[in-house]
Amino acid sequence: MKGFFDRLTDLLFDPASRKIGRALAGRSIWLLATGTDEDLPSGFQEPFARTAKYFGMIWREAIYCQSIKGLALTPEALTGAERLAKLIVA
């Protein structure tokens, strides 16, 4: 995850990339996460929400989809993913 956030901050500090980084301001952002835990781990979304704020983006929400031992997503997880897709398109 550190590499992901490092590349995002490059968009503001690298003179050649600043225009791209500043273009993120005002755009909406969601987090879609998967894992084996029943719920999204406490505090997991915090760095994403803070990074969105730093870039002037509109933080929407985190949607978590549980996947157990490589099996297909649970019906609840699929419902969450479908809800996210509808939010993005709207």
Short mmCIF file of C-alpha atoms in Angstrom, two decimals:
data_model
loop_
_atom_site.label_atom_id
_atom_site.label_comp_id
_atom_site.label_asym_id
_atom_site.label_seq_id
_atom_site.Cartn_x
_atom_site.Cartn_y
_atom_site.Cartn_z
CA MET A 1 0.00 0.00 0.00
CA LYS A 2 2.88 2.35 0.70
CA GLY A 3 3.94 2.22 -2.95
CA PHE A 4 0.41 3.16 -4.02
CA PHE A 5 0.34 6.25 -1.80
CA ASP A 6 3.90 7.20 -2.76
CA ARG A 7 2.94 7.23 -6.46
CA LEU A 8 -0.10 9.38 -5.67
CA THR A 9 1.99 11.97 -3.85
CA ASP A 10 4.40 11.98 -6.79
CA LEU A 11 1.51 13.54 -8.72
CA LEU A 12 1.87 16.67 -6.61
CA PHE A 13 5.61 16.86 -6.05
CA ASP A 14 6.94 15.80 -9.44
CA PRO A 15 6.81 18.95 -11.61
CA ALA A 16 6.02 16.93 -14.72
CA SER A 17 3.03 15.24 -13.03
CA ARG A 18 1.50 18.14 -11.06
CA LYS A 19 -1.13 18.89 -13.68
CA ILE A 20 -2.44 15.32 -13.38
CA GLY A 21 -2.47 15.44 -9.57
CA ARG A 22 -4.31 18.74 -9.45
CA ALA A 23 -6.89 17.44 -11.94
CA LEU A 24 -8.06 14.98 -9.26
CA ALA A 25 -9.51 17.82 -7.16
CA GLY A 26 -13.29 17.81 -7.08
CA ARG A 27 -13.57 14.24 -8.35
CA SER A 28 -15.39 11.57 -6.34
CA ILE A 29 -13.58 8.56 -4.95
CA TRP A 30 -14.78 5.26 -3.49
CA LEU A 31 -12.88 2.34 -2.05
CA LEU A 32 -13.76 -1.22 -3.00
CA ALA A 33 -11.87 -3.67 -0.80
CA THR A 34 -11.96 -7.45 -0.54
CA GLY A 35 -10.69 -9.76 2.13
CA THR A 36 -11.44 -12.77 4.26
CA ASP A 37 -12.49 -10.85 7.37
CA GLU A 38 -16.21 -10.58 8.01
CA ASP A 39 -16.01 -6.78 8.00
CA LEU A 40 -13.59 -4.16 6.74
CA PRO A 41 -10.79 -3.96 9.33
CA SER A 42 -11.05 -0.96 11.62
CA GLY A 43 -9.06 1.99 10.30
CA PHE A 44 -8.38 0.44 6.89
CA GLN A 45 -10.20 3.16 4.98
CA GLU A 46 -8.62 6.05 6.92
CA PRO A 47 -5.50 6.50 4.71
CA PHE A 48 -7.67 6.48 1.59
CA ALA A 49 -10.09 9.06 3.00
CA ARG A 50 -7.23 11.29 4.16
CA THR A 51 -5.46 11.03 0.82
CA ALA A 52 -8.69 11.99 -0.94
CA LYS A 53 -8.95 15.06 1.30
CA TYR A 54 -5.32 15.95 0.63
CA PHE A 55 -5.99 15.88 -3.12
CA GLY A 56 -9.21 17.89 -2.73
CA MET A 57 -11.28 14.91 -3.80
CA ILE A 58 -14.77 14.03 -2.59
CA TRP A 59 -14.58 10.93 -0.38
CA ARG A 60 -17.72 8.87 -0.88
CA GLU A 61 -17.42 5.61 1.03
CA ALA A 62 -15.72 2.26 1.38
CA ILE A 63 -17.49 -0.90 0.30
CA TYR A 64 -16.11 -4.18 1.55
CA CYS A 65 -16.65 -7.55 -0.11
CA GLN A 66 -15.84 -10.68 1.87
CA SER A 67 -14.35 -13.60 -0.03
CA ILE A 68 -13.76 -16.81 1.87
CA LYS A 69 -10.79 -19.04 0.96
CA GLY A 70 -10.79 -18.21 -2.71
CA LEU A 71 -14.48 -18.95 -3.15
CA ALA A 72 -16.83 -16.72 -5.10
CA LEU A 73 -17.96 -13.53 -3.39
CA THR A 74 -20.83 -13.88 -0.96
CA PRO A 75 -24.26 -12.62 -2.05
CA GLU A 76 -23.86 -9.71 0.38
CA ALA A 77 -20.51 -8.80 -1.15
CA LEU A 78 -21.95 -8.90 -4.66
CA THR A 79 -24.79 -6.64 -3.53
CA GLY A 80 -22.23 -4.15 -2.17
CA ALA A 81 -20.23 -4.22 -5.40
CA GLU A 82 -23.38 -3.68 -7.46
CA ARG A 83 -24.33 -0.75 -5.21
CA LEU A 84 -20.90 0.78 -5.75
CA ALA A 85 -21.19 0.38 -9.53
CA LYS A 86 -24.53 2.19 -9.49
CA LEU A 87 -23.07 5.03 -7.40
CA ILE A 88 -20.17 5.48 -9.80
CA VAL A 89 -22.40 5.56 -12.86
CA ALA A 90 -24.92 7.96 -11.28
#
